[in-house]
PDB file of C-alpha atoms and ligand atoms in Angstrom:
ATOM      1  CA  UNK A  27       9.913  12.655  -4.628  1.00 90.00           C
ATOM      2  CA  UNK A  28       8.430  13.823  -1.385  1.00 96.00           C
ATOM      3  CA  UNK A  29       5.032  12.303  -0.663  1.00 97.00           C
ATOM      4  CA  UNK A  30       2.689  12.805   2.209  1.00 97.00           C
ATOM      5  CA  UNK A  31      -0.954  12.275   3.015  1.00 97.00           C
ATOM      6  CA  UNK A  32      -4.013  13.920   4.552  1.00 97.00           C
ATOM      7  CA  UNK A  33      -7.384  12.552   5.565  1.00 97.00           C
ATOM      8  CA  UNK A  34      -7.086  11.152   9.092  1.00 94.00           C
ATOM      9  CA  UNK A  35      -7.835  12.792  12.424  1.00 92.00           C
ATOM     10  CA  UNK A  36      -5.431  12.029  15.274  1.00 88.00           C
ATOM     11  CA  UNK A  37      -7.945   9.463  16.499  1.00 90.00           C
ATOM     12  CA  UNK A  38      -7.895   7.721  13.099  1.00 86.00           C
ATOM     13  CA  UNK A  39     -11.298   9.057  12.011  1.00 93.00           C
ATOM     14  CA  UNK A  40     -11.512  10.277   8.438  1.00 96.00           C
ATOM     15  CA  UNK A  41     -11.513  14.011   7.703  1.00 97.00           C
ATOM     16  CA  UNK A  42     -10.975  15.327   4.224  1.00 98.00           C
ATOM     17  CA  UNK A  43     -13.021  18.520   4.572  1.00 98.00           C
ATOM     18  CA  UNK A  44     -11.352  21.262   2.512  1.00 98.00           C
ATOM     19  CA  UNK A  45     -10.401  23.375   5.547  1.00 97.00           C
ATOM     20  CA  UNK A  46      -8.733  20.415   7.268  1.00 96.00           C
ATOM     21  CA  UNK A  47      -7.021  19.357   4.068  1.00 97.00           C
ATOM     22  CA  UNK A  48      -5.592  22.869   3.688  1.00 98.00           C
ATOM     23  CA  UNK A  49      -4.464  22.966   7.365  1.00 97.00           C
ATOM     24  CA  UNK A  50      -2.714  19.639   7.088  1.00 97.00           C
ATOM     25  CA  UNK A  51      -0.972  20.666   3.829  1.00 98.00           C
ATOM     26  CA  UNK A  52       0.227  23.948   5.400  1.00 98.00           C
ATOM     27  CA  UNK A  53       1.505  22.038   8.437  1.00 97.00           C
ATOM     28  CA  UNK A  54       3.367  19.521   6.229  1.00 98.00           C
ATOM     29  CA  UNK A  55       5.003  22.315   4.272  1.00 98.00           C
ATOM     30  CA  UNK A  56       6.187  23.968   7.433  1.00 98.00           C
ATOM     31  CA  UNK A  57       7.210  20.772   9.291  1.00 97.00           C
ATOM     32  CA  UNK A  58       9.132  19.529   6.289  1.00 97.00           C
ATOM     33  CA  UNK A  59      10.580  22.931   5.547  1.00 97.00           C
ATOM     34  CA  UNK A  60       9.715  22.813   1.819  1.00 98.00           C
ATOM     35  CA  UNK A  61       7.856  25.073  -0.589  1.00 98.00           C
ATOM     36  CA  UNK A  62       5.913  22.297  -2.224  1.00 98.00           C
ATOM     37  CA  UNK A  63       4.975  18.622  -1.886  1.00 98.00           C
ATOM     38  CA  UNK A  64       5.523  16.343  -4.869  1.00 98.00           C
ATOM     39  CA  UNK A  65       2.644  13.962  -4.165  1.00 98.00           C
ATOM     40  CA  UNK A  66      -0.251  14.717  -1.834  1.00 98.00           C
ATOM     41  CA  UNK A  67      -2.364  11.648  -1.166  1.00 98.00           C
ATOM     42  CA  UNK A  68      -5.787  11.314   0.364  1.00 98.00           C
ATOM     43  CA  UNK A  69      -5.077   8.562   2.950  1.00 96.00           C
ATOM     44  CA  UNK A  70      -8.579   7.076   3.124  1.00 96.00           C
ATOM     45  CA  UNK A  71     -11.776   7.965   1.200  1.00 96.00           C
ATOM     46  CA  UNK A  72     -13.982  10.135   3.456  1.00 97.00           C
ATOM     47  CA  UNK A  73     -17.614   9.033   3.270  1.00 96.00           C
ATOM     48  CA  UNK A  74     -18.716  12.493   4.475  1.00 97.00           C
ATOM     49  CA  UNK A  75     -16.944  14.552   1.872  1.00 98.00           C
ATOM     50  CA  UNK A  76     -17.622  14.216  -1.873  1.00 98.00           C
ATOM     51  CA  UNK A  77     -14.460  13.146  -3.651  1.00 98.00           C
ATOM     52  CA  UNK A  78     -15.022  15.918  -6.176  1.00 98.00           C
ATOM     53  CA  UNK A  79     -14.622  18.509  -3.342  1.00 98.00           C
ATOM     54  CA  UNK A  80     -11.414  16.820  -2.207  1.00 98.00           C
ATOM     55  CA  UNK A  81     -10.019  16.759  -5.781  1.00 98.00           C
ATOM     56  CA  UNK A  82     -11.093  20.402  -6.274  1.00 98.00           C
ATOM     57  CA  UNK A  83      -9.229  21.481  -3.110  1.00 98.00           C
ATOM     58  CA  UNK A  84      -6.119  19.657  -4.163  1.00 98.00           C
ATOM     59  CA  UNK A  85      -6.428  21.245  -7.586  1.00 98.00           C
ATOM     60  CA  UNK A  86      -6.435  24.686  -5.922  1.00 98.00           C
ATOM     61  CA  UNK A  87      -3.286  23.718  -3.915  1.00 98.00           C
ATOM     62  CA  UNK A  88      -1.643  22.639  -7.208  1.00 98.00           C
ATOM     63  CA  UNK A  89      -2.592  25.980  -8.833  1.00 98.00           C
ATOM     64  CA  UNK A  90      -1.005  27.721  -5.829  1.00 98.00           C
ATOM     65  CA  UNK A  91       2.228  25.786  -6.378  1.00 98.00           C
ATOM     66  CA  UNK A  92       2.022  24.037  -3.002  1.00 98.00           C
ATOM     67  CA  UNK A  93       1.492  20.575  -4.467  1.00 98.00           C
ATOM     68  CA  UNK A  94       2.661  18.951  -7.699  1.00 98.00           C
ATOM     69  CA  UNK A  95       0.569  15.753  -7.986  1.00 98.00           C
ATOM     70  CA  UNK A  96      -2.586  14.262  -6.450  1.00 98.00           C
ATOM     71  CA  UNK A  97      -2.699  10.667  -5.165  1.00 98.00           C
ATOM     72  CA  UNK A  98      -5.323   8.422  -3.674  1.00 98.00           C
ATOM     73  CA  UNK A  99      -4.925   5.507  -1.218  1.00 97.00           C
ATOM     74  CA  UNK A 100      -7.307   2.550  -0.802  1.00 95.00           C
ATOM     75  CA  UNK A 101      -9.839   4.072  -3.185  1.00 96.00           C
ATOM     76  CA  UNK A 102     -12.183   1.981  -5.314  1.00 96.00           C
ATOM     77  CA  UNK A 103     -12.822   2.340  -9.038  1.00 96.00           C
ATOM     78  CA  UNK A 104     -15.780   4.723  -8.829  1.00 96.00           C
ATOM     79  CA  UNK A 105     -13.964   7.084  -6.486  1.00 97.00           C
ATOM     80  CA  UNK A 106     -10.888   7.016  -8.697  1.00 98.00           C
ATOM     81  CA  UNK A 107     -12.922   7.912 -11.749  1.00 98.00           C
ATOM     82  CA  UNK A 108     -14.851  10.733 -10.055  1.00 98.00           C
ATOM     83  CA  UNK A 109     -11.652  12.233  -8.596  1.00 98.00           C
ATOM     84  CA  UNK A 110      -9.780  11.934 -11.894  1.00 98.00           C
ATOM     85  CA  UNK A 111     -12.575  13.752 -13.725  1.00 98.00           C
ATOM     86  CA  UNK A 112     -11.856  16.856 -11.564  1.00 98.00           C
ATOM     87  CA  UNK A 113      -8.085  16.615 -11.053  1.00 98.00           C
ATOM     88  CA  UNK A 114      -5.725  14.118 -12.646  1.00 98.00           C
ATOM     89  CA  UNK A 115      -4.892  11.341 -10.180  1.00 98.00           C
ATOM     90  CA  UNK A 116      -1.209  10.574 -10.605  1.00 98.00           C
ATOM     91  CA  UNK A 117      -1.037   7.483  -8.397  1.00 98.00           C
ATOM     92  CA  UNK A 118      -2.958   5.067  -6.278  1.00 98.00           C
ATOM     93  CA  UNK A 119      -1.350   3.630  -3.094  1.00 97.00           C
ATOM     94  CA  UNK A 120      -2.888   0.383  -1.822  1.00 96.00           C
ATOM     95  CA  UNK A 121      -1.590  -2.781  -0.160  1.00 95.00           C
ATOM     96  CA  UNK A 122      -0.218  -5.200  -2.779  1.00 96.00           C
ATOM     97  CA  UNK A 123       2.082  -8.198  -2.377  1.00 95.00           C
ATOM     98  CA  UNK A 124       2.025 -11.918  -3.008  1.00 93.00           C
ATOM     99  CA  UNK A 125      -0.151 -12.073   0.110  1.00 91.00           C
ATOM    100  CA  UNK A 126      -2.578  -9.482  -1.068  1.00 90.00           C
ATOM    101  CA  UNK A 127      -3.712  -9.728  -4.643  1.00 89.00           C
ATOM    102  CA  UNK A 128      -7.369  -8.766  -4.774  1.00 89.00           C
ATOM    103  CA  UNK A 129      -6.270  -5.223  -5.649  1.00 92.00           C
ATOM    104  CA  UNK A 130      -5.360  -6.424  -9.113  1.00 93.00           C
ATOM    105  CA  UNK A 131      -9.057  -5.868 -10.014  1.00 93.00           C
ATOM    106  CA  UNK A 132      -8.182  -2.186 -10.031  1.00 96.00           C
ATOM    107  CA  UNK A 133      -5.549  -2.458 -12.728  1.00 96.00           C
ATOM    108  CA  UNK A 134      -7.925  -2.027 -15.678  1.00 96.00           C
ATOM    109  CA  UNK A 135      -8.986   1.343 -14.250  1.00 97.00           C
ATOM    110  CA  UNK A 136      -5.482   2.545 -13.384  1.00 98.00           C
ATOM    111  CA  UNK A 137      -4.159   1.448 -16.792  1.00 97.00           C
ATOM    112  CA  UNK A 138      -7.082   3.089 -18.642  1.00 98.00           C
ATOM    113  CA  UNK A 139      -6.556   6.396 -16.815  1.00 98.00           C
ATOM    114  CA  UNK A 140      -2.744   6.253 -16.812  1.00 98.00           C
ATOM    115  CA  UNK A 141      -2.499   6.217 -13.032  1.00 98.00           C
ATOM    116  CA  UNK A 142       0.672   4.815 -11.390  1.00 98.00           C
ATOM    117  CA  UNK A 143       0.287   2.088  -8.761  1.00 98.00           C
ATOM    118  CA  UNK A 144       2.222   2.295  -5.469  1.00 98.00           C
ATOM    119  CA  UNK A 145       2.051  -1.015  -3.533  1.00 97.00           C
ATOM    120  CA  UNK A 146       2.318  -0.388   0.210  1.00 96.00           C
ATOM    121  CA  UNK A 147       3.400  -3.183   2.586  1.00 94.00           C
ATOM    122  CA  UNK A 148       5.005  -4.930  -0.388  1.00 95.00           C
ATOM    123  CA  UNK A 149       6.801  -7.223   2.061  1.00 94.00           C
ATOM    124  CA  UNK A 150       3.517  -8.345   3.614  1.00 93.00           C
ATOM    125  CA  UNK A 151       4.118  -6.087   6.638  1.00 92.00           C
ATOM    126  CA  UNK A 152       7.403  -7.890   7.264  1.00 91.00           C
ATOM    127  CA  UNK A 153       6.164 -11.465   6.632  1.00 93.00           C
ATOM    128  CA  UNK A 154       8.068 -11.721   3.348  1.00 93.00           C
ATOM    129  CA  UNK A 155      11.485 -11.217   4.953  1.00 89.00           C
ATOM    130  CA  UNK A 156      12.122 -14.570   6.537  1.00 83.00           C
ATOM    131  CA  UNK A 157      12.414 -12.842   9.891  1.00 88.00           C
ATOM    132  CA  UNK A 158       8.768 -13.076  10.940  1.00 92.00           C
ATOM    133  CA  UNK A 159       7.885 -13.877  14.544  1.00 93.00           C
ATOM    134  CA  UNK A 160       4.541 -15.174  15.881  1.00 94.00           C
ATOM    135  CA  UNK A 161       2.040 -12.579  17.203  1.00 94.00           C
ATOM    136  CA  UNK A 162       2.770 -13.505  20.833  1.00 93.00           C
ATOM    137  CA  UNK A 163       6.460 -12.554  20.462  1.00 94.00           C
ATOM    138  CA  UNK A 164       5.776  -9.126  18.992  1.00 94.00           C
ATOM    139  CA  UNK A 165       5.807  -5.973  21.135  1.00 94.00           C
ATOM    140  CA  UNK A 166       2.532  -5.056  22.836  1.00 95.00           C
ATOM    141  CA  UNK A 167       2.161  -1.977  20.595  1.00 94.00           C
ATOM    142  CA  UNK A 168       2.775  -3.878  17.329  1.00 94.00           C
ATOM    143  CA  UNK A 169      -0.463  -3.825  15.305  1.00 91.00           C
ATOM    144  CA  UNK A 170       0.450  -7.098  13.611  1.00 93.00           C
ATOM    145  CA  UNK A 171      -0.531  -8.870  16.867  1.00 94.00           C
ATOM    146  CA  UNK A 172      -4.161  -8.465  15.685  1.00 93.00           C
ATOM    147  CA  UNK A 173      -3.455  -9.198  12.015  1.00 93.00           C
ATOM    148  CA  UNK A 174      -5.345 -12.269  10.815  1.00 92.00           C
ATOM    149  CA  UNK A 175      -2.224 -13.521   8.957  1.00 93.00           C
ATOM    150  CA  UNK A 176      -0.407 -13.761  12.279  1.00 95.00           C
ATOM    151  CA  UNK A 177      -3.143 -15.780  14.019  1.00 94.00           C
ATOM    152  CA  UNK A 178      -2.458 -19.436  14.910  1.00 93.00           C
ATOM    153  CA  UNK A 179      -3.525 -21.730  12.068  1.00 94.00           C
ATOM    154  CA  UNK A 180      -3.130 -19.203   9.285  1.00 94.00           C
ATOM    155  CA  UNK A 181       0.321 -18.029  10.543  1.00 95.00           C
ATOM    156  CA  UNK A 182       1.874 -21.459  10.108  1.00 96.00           C
ATOM    157  CA  UNK A 183       0.459 -21.878   6.586  1.00 95.00           C
ATOM    158  CA  UNK A 184       1.819 -18.454   5.593  1.00 95.00           C
ATOM    159  CA  UNK A 185       5.212 -19.351   7.114  1.00 96.00           C
ATOM    160  CA  UNK A 186       5.264 -22.476   4.951  1.00 96.00           C
ATOM    161  CA  UNK A 187       4.528 -20.448   1.772  1.00 96.00           C
ATOM    162  CA  UNK A 188       7.348 -18.012   2.661  1.00 96.00           C
ATOM    163  CA  UNK A 189       9.665 -21.056   3.185  1.00 96.00           C
ATOM    164  CA  UNK A 190       8.861 -22.194  -0.390  1.00 97.00           C
ATOM    165  CA  UNK A 191       9.403 -18.720  -1.822  1.00 96.00           C
ATOM    166  CA  UNK A 192      12.687 -18.438   0.083  1.00 96.00           C
ATOM    167  CA  UNK A 193      13.856 -21.733  -1.547  1.00 97.00           C
ATOM    168  CA  UNK A 194      12.888 -20.391  -4.927  1.00 96.00           C
ATOM    169  CA  UNK A 195      14.731 -17.130  -4.243  1.00 94.00           C
ATOM    170  CA  UNK A 196      17.880 -18.871  -3.084  1.00 94.00           C
ATOM    171  CA  UNK A 197      18.042 -20.802  -6.366  1.00 93.00           C
ATOM    172  CA  UNK A 198      18.481 -17.402  -7.986  1.00 90.00           C
ATOM    173  CA  UNK A 199      20.948 -16.145  -5.320  1.00 89.00           C
ATOM    174  CA  UNK A 200      18.390 -13.775  -3.854  1.00 90.00           C
ATOM    175  CA  UNK A 201      16.444 -13.265  -0.568  1.00 91.00           C
ATOM    176  CA  UNK A 202      12.733 -13.715  -0.283  1.00 93.00           C
ATOM    177  CA  UNK A 203      12.268  -9.921   0.110  1.00 91.00           C
ATOM    178  CA  UNK A 204      14.073  -9.399  -3.157  1.00 91.00           C
ATOM    179  CA  UNK A 205      11.874 -11.968  -4.822  1.00 94.00           C
ATOM    180  CA  UNK A 206       8.742 -10.358  -3.394  1.00 94.00           C
ATOM    181  CA  UNK A 207       9.774  -6.947  -4.708  1.00 93.00           C
ATOM    182  CA  UNK A 208      10.948  -8.263  -8.085  1.00 93.00           C
ATOM    183  CA  UNK A 209       7.577 -10.056  -8.494  1.00 95.00           C
ATOM    184  CA  UNK A 210       5.771  -6.732  -8.002  1.00 95.00           C
ATOM    185  CA  UNK A 211       8.034  -4.867 -10.393  1.00 93.00           C
ATOM    186  CA  UNK A 212       7.471  -7.582 -12.958  1.00 94.00           C
ATOM    187  CA  UNK A 213       3.745  -6.682 -13.058  1.00 94.00           C
ATOM    188  CA  UNK A 214       4.382  -3.524 -15.062  1.00 94.00           C
ATOM    189  CA  UNK A 215       6.339  -0.308 -15.409  1.00 94.00           C
ATOM    190  CA  UNK A 216       3.557   1.595 -13.631  1.00 96.00           C
ATOM    191  CA  UNK A 217       4.297  -0.249 -10.338  1.00 96.00           C
ATOM    192  CA  UNK A 218       6.529   1.460  -7.730  1.00 94.00           C
ATOM    193  CA  UNK A 219       6.562  -0.482  -4.411  1.00 94.00           C
ATOM    194  CA  UNK A 220       7.486   1.330  -1.144  1.00 94.00           C
ATOM    195  CA  UNK A 221       9.027  -1.237   1.192  1.00 91.00           C
ATOM    196  CA  UNK A 222       9.102  -0.084   4.800  1.00 87.00           C
ATOM    197  CA  UNK A 223      12.563  -1.131   5.965  1.00 76.00           C
ATOM    198  CA  UNK A 224      14.658   1.140   8.120  1.00 78.00           C
ATOM    199  CA  UNK A 225      18.094  -0.277   7.369  1.00 75.00           C
ATOM    200  CA  UNK A 226      19.953   0.636   4.169  1.00 69.00           C
ATOM    201  CA  UNK A 227      21.473  -2.840   3.849  1.00 66.00           C
ATOM    202  CA  UNK A 228      17.992  -4.255   3.290  1.00 68.00           C
ATOM    203  CA  UNK A 229      17.665  -2.553  -0.102  1.00 65.00           C
ATOM    204  CA  UNK A 230      16.844  -5.111  -2.758  1.00 58.00           C
ATOM    205  CA  UNK A 231      19.381  -5.670  -5.544  1.00 62.00           C
ATOM    206  CA  UNK A 232      18.151  -5.900  -9.133  1.00 74.00           C
ATOM    207  CA  UNK A 233      16.429  -9.180  -9.742  1.00 82.00           C
ATOM    208  CA  UNK A 234      14.588 -10.070 -12.965  1.00 84.00           C
ATOM    209  CA  UNK A 235      12.160 -13.008 -12.836  1.00 91.00           C
ATOM    210  CA  UNK A 236      11.309 -15.298 -15.719  1.00 93.00           C
ATOM    211  CA  UNK A 237       7.733 -16.234 -16.622  1.00 94.00           C
ATOM    212  CA  UNK A 238       8.459 -19.640 -15.099  1.00 95.00           C
ATOM    213  CA  UNK A 239       9.551 -18.055 -11.809  1.00 94.00           C
ATOM    214  CA  UNK A 240       6.396 -15.929 -11.779  1.00 94.00           C
ATOM    215  CA  UNK A 241       4.241 -18.966 -12.350  1.00 94.00           C
ATOM    216  CA  UNK A 242       5.952 -20.881  -9.454  1.00 94.00           C
ATOM    217  CA  UNK A 243       5.551 -17.875  -7.124  1.00 93.00           C
ATOM    218  CA  UNK A 244       1.838 -17.878  -7.832  1.00 93.00           C
ATOM    219  CA  UNK A 245       1.486 -21.615  -7.528  1.00 93.00           C
ATOM    220  CA  UNK A 246       2.768 -21.558  -3.926  1.00 93.00           C
ATOM    221  CA  UNK A 247      -0.225 -19.374  -2.827  1.00 90.00           C
ATOM    222  CA  UNK A 248      -2.668 -19.104  -5.692  1.00 86.00           C
ATOM    223  CA  UNK A 249      -5.212 -16.916  -3.878  1.00 85.00           C
ATOM    224  CA  UNK A 250      -2.883 -14.816  -1.669  1.00 87.00           C
ATOM    225  CA  UNK A 251      -2.047 -15.219   2.032  1.00 89.00           C
ATOM    226  CA  UNK A 252      -4.090 -17.169   4.600  1.00 89.00           C
ATOM    227  CA  UNK A 253      -6.228 -14.919   6.839  1.00 86.00           C
ATOM    228  CA  UNK A 254      -8.259 -11.909   5.825  1.00 75.00           C
ATOM    229  CA  UNK A 255      -6.580  -8.661   4.974  1.00 74.00           C
ATOM    230  CA  UNK A 256      -5.949  -6.513   8.062  1.00 69.00           C
ATOM    231  CA  UNK A 257      -7.146  -2.925   8.007  1.00 64.00           C
ATOM    232  CA  UNK A 258      -6.346  -1.437  11.388  1.00 50.00           C
ATOM    233  CA  UNK A 259      -7.488   2.094  10.669  1.00 48.00           C
ATOM    234  CA  UNK A 260     -10.935   1.399   9.308  1.00 41.00           C
ATOM    235  CA  UNK A 261     -11.763  -2.004  10.747  1.00 36.00           C
ATOM    236  CA  UNK A 262     -13.613  -2.852   7.551  1.00 40.00           C
ATOM    237  CA  UNK A 263     -13.594  -6.254   5.944  1.00 33.00           C
ATOM    238  CA  UNK A 264     -11.615  -7.652   3.051  1.00 30.00           C
ATOM    239  CA  UNK A 265     -12.421  -6.011  -0.262  1.00 36.00           C
ATOM    240  CA  UNK A 266     -12.738  -2.474   1.034  1.00 40.00           C
ATOM    241  CA  UNK A 267      -9.824  -1.165  -0.917  1.00 44.00           C
ATOM    242  CA  UNK A 268     -10.591  -2.810  -4.214  1.00 43.00           C
ATOM    243  CA  UNK A 269     -14.332  -3.279  -4.190  1.00 40.00           C
ATOM    244  CA  UNK A 270     -16.292  -1.953  -1.260  1.00 36.00           C
ATOM    245  CA  UNK A 271     -14.883   1.483  -0.797  1.00 48.00           C
ATOM    246  CA  UNK A 272     -17.304   2.856  -3.338  1.00 47.00           C
ATOM    247  CA  UNK A 273     -20.437   1.266  -1.988  1.00 33.00           C
TER     248      UNK A 273
HETATM  249  N1  NAP B 403      -1.480   4.001   2.407  1.00 81.92           N
HETATM  250  C1  NAP B 403      -1.631   3.346   3.565  1.00 81.92           C
HETATM  251  O1  NAP B 403      -2.678   3.312   4.115  1.00 81.92           O
HETATM  252  C2  NAP B 403      -0.446   2.642   4.154  1.00 81.92           C
HETATM  253  C3  NAP B 403      -0.680   1.657   5.135  1.00 81.92           C
HETATM  254  C4  NAP B 403       0.418   0.984   5.672  1.00 81.92           C
HETATM  255  C5  NAP B 403       1.724   1.279   5.238  1.00 81.92           C
HETATM  256  N2  NAP B 403       1.884   2.255   4.253  1.00 81.92           N
HETATM  257  C6  NAP B 403       3.250   2.603   3.758  1.00 81.92           C
HETATM  258  O2  NAP B 403       3.833   1.512   3.177  1.00 81.92           O
HETATM  259  C7  NAP B 403       5.277   1.528   3.422  1.00 81.92           C
HETATM  260  C8  NAP B 403       5.711   0.163   3.914  1.00 81.92           C
HETATM  261  O3  NAP B 403       4.798  -0.407   4.774  1.00 81.92           O
HETATM  262  P1  NAP B 403       5.096  -1.571   5.778  1.00 81.92           P
HETATM  263  O4  NAP B 403       6.148  -1.116   6.717  1.00 81.92           O
HETATM  264  O5  NAP B 403       3.808  -2.081   6.265  1.00 81.92           O
HETATM  265  O6  NAP B 403       5.719  -2.627   4.822  1.00 81.92           O
HETATM  266  P2  NAP B 403       6.589  -3.799   4.399  1.00 81.92           P
HETATM  267  O7  NAP B 403       7.656  -3.283   3.563  1.00 81.92           O
HETATM  268  O8  NAP B 403       5.667  -4.878   3.877  1.00 81.92           O
HETATM  269  O9  NAP B 403       7.222  -4.397   5.786  1.00 81.92           O
HETATM  270  C9  NAP B 403       8.156  -3.634   6.521  1.00 81.92           C
HETATM  271  C10 NAP B 403       8.670  -4.518   7.642  1.00 81.92           C
HETATM  272  O10 NAP B 403       9.587  -5.486   7.129  1.00 81.92           O
HETATM  273  C11 NAP B 403      10.772  -5.509   7.910  1.00 81.92           C
HETATM  274  N3  NAP B 403      11.866  -5.852   6.990  1.00 81.92           N
HETATM  275  C12 NAP B 403      12.117  -5.275   5.751  1.00 81.92           C
HETATM  276  N4  NAP B 403      13.200  -5.917   5.196  1.00 81.92           N
HETATM  277  C13 NAP B 403      13.619  -6.864   6.071  1.00 81.92           C
HETATM  278  C14 NAP B 403      14.676  -7.826   6.095  1.00 81.92           C
HETATM  279  N5  NAP B 403      15.496  -7.955   5.060  1.00 81.92           N
HETATM  280  N6  NAP B 403      14.798  -8.617   7.184  1.00 81.92           N
HETATM  281  C15 NAP B 403      13.953  -8.499   8.218  1.00 81.92           C
HETATM  282  N7  NAP B 403      12.951  -7.619   8.287  1.00 81.92           N
HETATM  283  C16 NAP B 403      12.804  -6.791   7.241  1.00 81.92           C
HETATM  284  C17 NAP B 403      10.914  -4.113   8.419  1.00 81.92           C
HETATM  285  O11 NAP B 403      11.717  -4.138   9.538  1.00 81.92           O
HETATM  286  P3  NAP B 403      12.615  -2.878   9.977  1.00 81.92           P
HETATM  287  O12 NAP B 403      11.674  -1.738  10.263  1.00 81.92           O
HETATM  288  O13 NAP B 403      13.295  -3.388  11.205  1.00 81.92           O
HETATM  289  O14 NAP B 403      13.575  -2.543   8.844  1.00 81.92           O
HETATM  290  C18 NAP B 403       9.454  -3.729   8.694  1.00 81.92           C
HETATM  291  O15 NAP B 403       9.035  -4.260   9.940  1.00 81.92           O
HETATM  292  C19 NAP B 403       5.515   2.680   4.354  1.00 81.92           C
HETATM  293  O16 NAP B 403       6.009   3.754   3.578  1.00 81.92           O
HETATM  294  C20 NAP B 403       4.130   3.055   4.899  1.00 81.92           C
HETATM  295  O17 NAP B 403       3.952   4.393   5.124  1.00 81.92           O
HETATM  296  C21 NAP B 403       0.827   2.922   3.745  1.00 81.92           C
END
C-alpha cells in the first residue's frame, strides 16, 4: 500500500485548497512514477478550507482513478464525521503509543464509522527503543530536542518507565519496541502502526500479550508519558488531535 499526504506548505503552513491538493497529488504521482496512490491523507486539518471541500476534491481524484482511499491525520471527531459524510474515510493517522493515549477518545467514532486507525510514532519517537539519548546529545536539527518528553525532569521519569517495560518485555524474550508494537496491535484488528525505523533488523517479531501483560504495561504509566505531547508543525497544545482540532 502506497500512502502519501497533502495539506502542508513548504513552510509548514496548512493548505488544503482544492487546487493545491490537486497539484500535490499530480506531483506525487509523477515523483513516485505510479498511476495511482492507494491512500491519500490530509496531513493536518486546514481551518481555512471546509473539510467537505477537501473530501469532495479527493472524491473527484478517486473517480478519476488517481487515488484509491481517503485518509485523515490528526483530525477530531466532528471533522471525521463531516468528511466521511462526503467521501468514505478509510483511515485516521494520529500519534498513538503507551506514551500518548488521549487519542483513544476517538475510537468510538472510528469504530462506529468503520475507519482504520494508523498509529504514527508508535515507538514514542524513538523513546520506546531502549536507545534514547537526552535532548542535549541529539543532533542540532533533531526536533526531539524541543519535545517536552525529552526535557530534564520528565525525561528521567520516562526513562524509568521504559526500563520497567523493558524488564517486562525481557521476561517474554522480547525487546521493548516489540512490546510497544504488540500492545498497540492488541487494541484491535483495526490498528495498523507505522514504526519509523530505517533498519530491517529492527522489524518486530510476532508477540502476543496476555490481559495480565496489558494491565502491567498500563500500570507502569497509567496516564501516558510525562511531558505534554509535542506537535512541532502546529505548535498547538495537548488535545489538538483528539479534542481541540474541531473547535
Ligand atoms: N501524520 C503525521 O503527522 C506524522 C507525524 C510524525 C510521524 N509520522 C509518521 O510516523 C512514522 C513513524 O514516526 P516516527 O519516526 O516518529 O516514529 P517511531 O517509530 O515512534 O520512532 C522512530 C525512531 O525510533 C528509532 N528506532 C526504531 N527501532 C529502534 C531500535 N530497535 N533501536 C533503536 N532505535 C530504534 C528509529 O531510529 P532509526 O531511524 O535509526 O531506525 C527512529 O529514530 C513515519 O512513517 C512518519 O511519517 C506521521
